[in-house]
Amino acid sequence: MQTIEISSQLIASLKIERNQNGNKYDFGHALLVCGKKGMMGAAVLAARGALRSGCGLLTVHIPEDERFILQIACPSAMLSLDKENNFSAQNLQVSKYDAIGVGCALGIGKKTSIALKMLMQTFAQPMVIDADALNLLAQNIELQQFIPKKSILTPHDGELFRLLGEWKNEEDKLEKIINYTQKFRIYVISKCAKTKIFTPEGKVYINTTGNAGIAKAGSGDILTGLITGLLARSYMPESAAILGVFYHGLAGDSAAKFSGQESMNSEDITNFIKI
């Protein structure tokens, strides 16, 4: 295991210079699949995170009945509409997207499980997988074989426990994560006080930004959107994970300075994301 601190120098070495003569189609089209009926907050936060990534286009796939919330909260995002109240993959054509993030308040019903399987089978490129998508993978172990290689999973400890089972101590936890990343050839972002990124090659990146104020509902949705947008920008999965975690934490530090760790909300983070 090789442990690497995420420094400003590392971040500078990973950043892609933006083409000053480019248009929106040059900067990638991201898709977020999220938000069952009554849970549009997660979709809004994920969308706002993606819109701060620098991607040229963003589409959010949500239940049709909830469309007005997204259109008002995120007018820069386009919509793909599902006839069901939960994700069912109806009318979803994935070929036009450069990156997909799935899971934020998605729901864990049978139809959604089937739709997630179809999505992973159809979109062979790396995806960002979070929240209810992780819970579906934990509930339906056979689904895990369809996770696209080099995808980025972003669990907090509760989701990680459901995926990997109980661990005895921190060392056992690290070993379980490393084995999981190598088995499926994926990246795992273990969200905690010192967020860590595990790679299939055995590297562990330790984030150096962030604070306790980020530990509030919705922060992870923003991170999912941000990393998805970076993938759409043509960043490799490892770089997208590193940049997303670093800038998400850095924005949280700025939000804490502005509002204080106690008073800041997850939505405040999006106002301070600066890549």
Tab-separated table of C-alpha atoms in Angstrom:
chain	number	residue	atom	x	y	z
A	1	MET	CA	0.000	0.000	0.000
A	2	GLN	CA	1.366	3.386	-1.043
A	3	THR	CA	0.029	6.349	0.945
A	4	ILE	CA	0.002	9.785	-0.714
A	5	GLU	CA	-1.176	13.099	0.741
A	6	ILE	CA	-3.183	15.247	-1.662
A	7	SER	CA	-1.143	18.435	-1.874
A	8	SER	CA	-1.595	21.646	-3.825
A	9	GLN	CA	1.354	20.583	-5.967
A	10	LEU	CA	-0.349	17.299	-6.856
A	11	ILE	CA	-3.552	19.146	-7.730
A	12	ALA	CA	-1.675	21.568	-9.987
A	13	SER	CA	-0.041	18.661	-11.817
A	14	LEU	CA	-3.405	17.029	-12.550
A	15	LYS	CA	-5.379	19.999	-13.832
A	16	ILE	CA	-6.212	20.207	-17.527
A	17	GLU	CA	-5.826	23.660	-19.059
A	18	ARG	CA	-9.150	24.901	-20.402
A	19	ASN	CA	-9.272	25.524	-24.136
A	20	GLN	CA	-9.925	29.244	-24.459
A	21	ASN	CA	-11.374	28.723	-27.943
A	22	GLY	CA	-13.603	25.808	-27.004
A	23	ASN	CA	-17.394	25.625	-26.965
A	24	LYS	CA	-19.768	23.781	-24.621
A	25	TYR	CA	-19.524	20.570	-26.649
A	26	ASP	CA	-15.763	20.490	-26.098
A	27	PHE	CA	-16.105	20.257	-22.313
A	28	GLY	CA	-18.206	17.146	-21.934
A	29	HIS	CA	-21.816	16.173	-21.287
A	30	ALA	CA	-22.534	14.752	-17.821
A	31	LEU	CA	-25.634	12.811	-16.768
A	32	LEU	CA	-26.888	12.502	-13.196
A	33	VAL	CA	-29.461	9.820	-12.405
A	34	CYS	CA	-30.982	10.689	-9.068
A	35	GLY	CA	-33.925	11.856	-7.014
A	36	LYS	CA	-36.994	9.698	-6.482
A	37	LYS	CA	-40.302	11.508	-5.960
A	38	GLY	CA	-40.147	13.706	-2.867
A	39	MET	CA	-36.343	13.653	-2.711
A	40	MET	CA	-35.386	16.373	-5.163
A	41	GLY	CA	-33.020	18.075	-2.742
A	42	ALA	CA	-30.355	15.478	-3.465
A	43	ALA	CA	-30.797	15.933	-7.217
A	44	VAL	CA	-30.501	19.710	-6.889
A	45	LEU	CA	-27.323	19.496	-4.800
A	46	ALA	CA	-25.728	16.939	-7.138
A	47	ALA	CA	-26.611	19.090	-10.137
A	48	ARG	CA	-25.128	22.184	-8.533
A	49	GLY	CA	-21.933	20.267	-7.822
A	50	ALA	CA	-21.705	19.109	-11.438
A	51	LEU	CA	-22.344	22.615	-12.751
A	52	ARG	CA	-19.278	23.823	-10.814
A	53	SER	CA	-17.026	21.213	-12.426
A	54	GLY	CA	-16.455	23.018	-15.713
A	55	CYS	CA	-18.368	20.510	-17.826
A	56	GLY	CA	-20.085	21.977	-20.870
A	57	LEU	CA	-23.472	20.285	-20.524
A	58	LEU	CA	-25.413	18.630	-17.725
A	59	THR	CA	-28.550	16.503	-17.910
A	60	VAL	CA	-30.387	15.238	-14.827
A	61	HIS	CA	-32.642	12.178	-15.084
A	62	ILE	CA	-35.531	12.512	-12.596
A	63	PRO	CA	-39.237	11.613	-12.237
A	64	GLU	CA	-41.313	13.673	-14.642
A	65	ASP	CA	-43.589	14.992	-11.897
A	66	GLU	CA	-40.597	16.604	-10.149
A	67	ARG	CA	-39.260	18.501	-13.164
A	68	PHE	CA	-40.298	21.986	-12.072
A	69	ILE	CA	-38.088	21.863	-8.981
A	70	LEU	CA	-34.956	21.232	-11.050
A	71	GLN	CA	-35.900	23.749	-13.711
A	72	ILE	CA	-36.237	26.459	-11.082
A	73	ALA	CA	-33.303	25.476	-8.844
A	74	CYS	CA	-30.840	24.639	-11.655
A	75	PRO	CA	-31.834	26.406	-14.883
A	76	SER	CA	-28.450	25.560	-16.433
A	77	ALA	CA	-29.241	21.838	-16.315
A	78	MET	CA	-31.253	19.951	-18.915
A	79	LEU	CA	-33.718	17.236	-17.933
A	80	SER	CA	-34.328	13.626	-18.891
A	81	LEU	CA	-37.711	12.532	-17.557
A	82	ASP	CA	-38.823	9.212	-16.124
A	83	LYS	CA	-42.510	8.264	-16.165
A	84	GLU	CA	-42.090	6.419	-12.852
A	85	ASN	CA	-41.696	7.999	-9.409
A	86	ASN	CA	-38.434	6.078	-9.047
A	87	PHE	CA	-35.671	5.411	-11.558
A	88	SER	CA	-36.890	2.925	-14.178
A	89	ALA	CA	-34.563	3.794	-17.103
A	90	GLN	CA	-37.498	4.757	-19.328
A	91	ASN	CA	-36.544	7.015	-22.235
A	92	LEU	CA	-32.909	7.051	-21.130
A	93	GLN	CA	-30.398	6.993	-23.989
A	94	VAL	CA	-26.879	6.938	-22.549
A	95	SER	CA	-24.788	7.023	-25.732
A	96	LYS	CA	-24.654	10.823	-25.866
A	97	TYR	CA	-23.153	11.235	-22.386
A	98	ASP	CA	-19.455	11.367	-21.514
A	99	ALA	CA	-19.938	10.499	-17.837
A	100	ILE	CA	-22.724	9.280	-15.561
A	101	GLY	CA	-23.252	9.677	-11.824
A	102	VAL	CA	-25.970	7.569	-10.219
A	103	GLY	CA	-27.499	7.034	-6.807
A	104	CYS	CA	-28.352	10.240	-4.949
A	105	ALA	CA	-31.796	9.622	-3.355
A	106	LEU	CA	-32.468	7.113	-6.135
A	107	GLY	CA	-34.640	4.691	-4.176
A	108	ILE	CA	-34.040	0.974	-3.651
A	109	GLY	CA	-37.130	-0.672	-5.178
A	110	LYS	CA	-37.091	-3.674	-7.499
A	111	LYS	CA	-37.657	-1.617	-10.661
A	112	THR	CA	-34.794	0.654	-9.699
A	113	SER	CA	-32.521	-2.329	-9.119
A	114	ILE	CA	-33.331	-3.645	-12.600
A	115	ALA	CA	-32.806	-0.176	-14.087
A	116	LEU	CA	-29.430	0.172	-12.374
A	117	LYS	CA	-28.331	-3.170	-13.809
A	118	MET	CA	-29.394	-2.053	-17.298
A	119	LEU	CA	-27.551	1.236	-16.867
A	120	MET	CA	-24.300	-0.438	-15.805
A	121	GLN	CA	-24.547	-2.969	-18.633
A	122	THR	CA	-25.280	-0.316	-21.255
A	123	PHE	CA	-22.753	2.321	-20.207
A	124	ALA	CA	-19.391	0.582	-20.274
A	125	GLN	CA	-17.384	3.641	-19.238
A	126	PRO	CA	-16.441	4.491	-15.621
A	127	MET	CA	-19.346	5.814	-13.557
A	128	VAL	CA	-19.701	7.582	-10.220
A	129	ILE	CA	-21.805	5.395	-7.915
A	130	ASP	CA	-23.181	6.753	-4.642
A	131	ALA	CA	-25.916	6.519	-2.018
A	132	ASP	CA	-28.898	4.320	-2.980
A	133	ALA	CA	-26.997	2.846	-5.925
A	134	LEU	CA	-24.458	1.580	-3.383
A	135	ASN	CA	-27.271	0.243	-1.217
A	136	LEU	CA	-28.676	-1.631	-4.211
A	137	LEU	CA	-25.246	-3.144	-4.892
A	138	ALA	CA	-25.096	-4.264	-1.260
A	139	GLN	CA	-28.600	-5.753	-1.327
A	140	ASN	CA	-28.112	-7.491	-4.673
A	141	ILE	CA	-24.584	-8.865	-4.675
A	142	GLU	CA	-24.967	-10.228	-8.202
A	143	LEU	CA	-25.208	-6.628	-9.461
A	144	GLN	CA	-21.632	-5.930	-8.428
A	145	GLN	CA	-20.258	-7.913	-11.365
A	146	PHE	CA	-21.725	-5.271	-13.700
A	147	ILE	CA	-19.912	-2.288	-12.154
A	148	PRO	CA	-17.935	-0.746	-15.045
A	149	LYS	CA	-14.193	-1.019	-14.559
A	150	LYS	CA	-12.508	2.095	-13.116
A	151	SER	CA	-15.798	3.384	-11.720
A	152	ILE	CA	-15.691	5.560	-8.607
A	153	LEU	CA	-17.705	4.477	-5.564
A	154	THR	CA	-18.240	7.154	-2.909
A	155	PRO	CA	-19.522	5.508	0.305
A	156	HIS	CA	-19.701	6.904	3.819
A	157	ASP	CA	-19.087	4.387	6.614
A	158	GLY	CA	-22.707	3.205	6.728
A	159	GLU	CA	-22.769	2.417	3.011
A	160	LEU	CA	-19.303	0.904	3.247
A	161	PHE	CA	-20.457	-1.398	6.062
A	162	ARG	CA	-23.375	-2.602	3.943
A	163	LEU	CA	-21.045	-3.261	1.003
A	164	LEU	CA	-18.117	-4.899	2.782
A	165	GLY	CA	-19.495	-6.172	6.083
A	166	GLU	CA	-18.244	-5.448	9.577
A	167	TRP	CA	-14.583	-4.668	10.197
A	168	LYS	CA	-12.652	-5.300	13.414
A	169	ASN	CA	-10.544	-2.152	13.416
A	170	GLU	CA	-9.209	0.552	11.109
A	171	GLU	CA	-6.526	-1.737	9.704
A	172	ASP	CA	-9.119	-4.394	8.861
A	173	LYS	CA	-11.305	-1.732	7.236
A	174	LEU	CA	-8.437	-0.576	5.011
A	175	GLU	CA	-7.658	-4.147	3.992
A	176	LYS	CA	-11.286	-4.828	3.065
A	177	ILE	CA	-11.457	-1.684	0.926
A	178	ILE	CA	-8.178	-2.464	-0.830
A	179	ASN	CA	-9.330	-6.010	-1.601
A	180	TYR	CA	-12.631	-4.694	-2.940
A	181	THR	CA	-10.997	-2.137	-5.238
A	182	GLN	CA	-8.629	-4.767	-6.609
A	183	LYS	CA	-11.358	-7.391	-7.072
A	184	PHE	CA	-13.558	-5.112	-9.191
A	185	ARG	CA	-10.804	-2.812	-10.546
A	186	ILE	CA	-12.535	0.297	-9.237
A	187	TYR	CA	-11.857	3.345	-7.086
A	188	VAL	CA	-13.379	3.781	-3.643
A	189	ILE	CA	-13.660	7.141	-1.917
A	190	SER	CA	-14.106	6.429	1.779
A	191	LYS	CA	-15.829	9.563	3.101
A	192	CYS	CA	-14.806	10.297	6.681
A	193	ALA	CA	-12.971	12.943	8.735
A	194	LYS	CA	-9.874	12.343	6.604
A	195	THR	CA	-11.379	11.181	3.330
A	196	LYS	CA	-9.295	8.575	1.515
A	197	ILE	CA	-9.227	7.495	-2.127
A	198	PHE	CA	-8.323	3.858	-2.782
A	199	THR	CA	-7.093	2.823	-6.217
A	200	PRO	CA	-7.039	-0.668	-7.782
A	201	GLU	CA	-3.231	-0.424	-7.902
A	202	GLY	CA	-3.025	-0.211	-4.099
A	203	LYS	CA	-2.452	3.535	-3.743
A	204	VAL	CA	-4.266	5.418	-0.996
A	205	TYR	CA	-4.659	9.180	-1.341
A	206	ILE	CA	-5.412	11.080	1.873
A	207	ASN	CA	-7.272	14.361	1.513
A	208	THR	CA	-5.876	17.436	3.246
A	209	THR	CA	-8.891	19.748	2.951
A	210	GLY	CA	-12.278	19.788	4.670
A	211	ASN	CA	-13.654	20.166	8.188
A	212	ALA	CA	-16.381	18.855	10.504
A	213	GLY	CA	-18.925	21.315	9.095
A	214	ILE	CA	-19.087	19.247	5.906
A	215	ALA	CA	-20.553	16.344	7.888
A	216	LYS	CA	-24.132	17.266	7.010
A	217	ALA	CA	-26.789	15.781	4.755
A	218	GLY	CA	-26.301	16.645	1.098
A	219	SER	CA	-22.534	17.138	1.099
A	220	GLY	CA	-21.985	13.758	-0.541
A	221	ASP	CA	-24.504	14.557	-3.275
A	222	ILE	CA	-22.462	17.616	-4.196
A	223	LEU	CA	-19.285	15.519	-4.343
A	224	THR	CA	-20.970	12.985	-6.636
A	225	GLY	CA	-22.039	15.722	-9.032
A	226	LEU	CA	-18.644	17.397	-8.964
A	227	ILE	CA	-16.719	14.205	-9.751
A	228	THR	CA	-19.192	13.239	-12.481
A	229	GLY	CA	-18.671	16.611	-14.134
A	230	LEU	CA	-14.897	16.199	-13.942
A	231	LEU	CA	-15.151	12.782	-15.599
A	232	ALA	CA	-17.184	14.396	-18.364
A	233	ARG	CA	-14.396	16.960	-18.736
A	234	SER	CA	-12.124	14.058	-19.818
A	235	TYR	CA	-10.257	13.692	-16.549
A	236	MET	CA	-9.186	10.110	-15.868
A	237	PRO	CA	-11.070	8.520	-12.952
A	238	GLU	CA	-8.147	8.738	-10.543
A	239	SER	CA	-7.597	12.422	-11.298
A	240	ALA	CA	-11.326	13.183	-11.154
A	241	ALA	CA	-11.583	11.550	-7.731
A	242	ILE	CA	-8.564	13.413	-6.363
A	243	LEU	CA	-9.608	16.804	-7.746
A	244	GLY	CA	-13.231	16.341	-6.671
A	245	VAL	CA	-12.396	15.417	-3.090
A	246	PHE	CA	-9.811	18.195	-2.753
A	247	TYR	CA	-11.952	21.014	-4.161
A	248	HIS	CA	-15.057	19.811	-2.332
A	249	GLY	CA	-13.140	19.961	0.956
A	250	LEU	CA	-11.579	23.304	0.071
A	251	ALA	CA	-15.021	24.759	-0.654
A	252	GLY	CA	-16.187	23.397	2.682
A	253	ASP	CA	-13.327	25.198	4.387
A	254	SER	CA	-14.358	28.468	2.730
A	255	ALA	CA	-17.997	27.899	3.676
A	256	ALA	CA	-16.964	27.298	7.292
A	257	LYS	CA	-15.018	30.568	7.352
A	258	PHE	CA	-18.061	32.384	6.023
A	259	SER	CA	-20.831	30.779	8.107
A	260	GLY	CA	-19.009	28.725	10.756
A	261	GLN	CA	-18.847	24.946	10.963
A	262	GLU	CA	-22.024	24.714	13.015
A	263	SER	CA	-24.157	26.993	10.851
A	264	MET	CA	-22.956	26.091	7.364
A	265	ASN	CA	-25.225	23.881	5.264
A	266	SER	CA	-24.239	21.503	2.502
A	267	GLU	CA	-25.691	23.845	-0.114
A	268	ASP	CA	-23.225	26.528	1.038
A	269	ILE	CA	-20.396	24.362	-0.291
A	270	THR	CA	-21.468	24.840	-3.901
A	271	ASN	CA	-21.090	28.612	-3.580
A	272	PHE	CA	-17.374	28.217	-2.840
A	273	ILE	CA	-16.312	25.559	-5.344
A	274	LYS	CA	-13.592	27.155	-7.433
A	275	ILE	CA	-11.571	24.946	-9.756
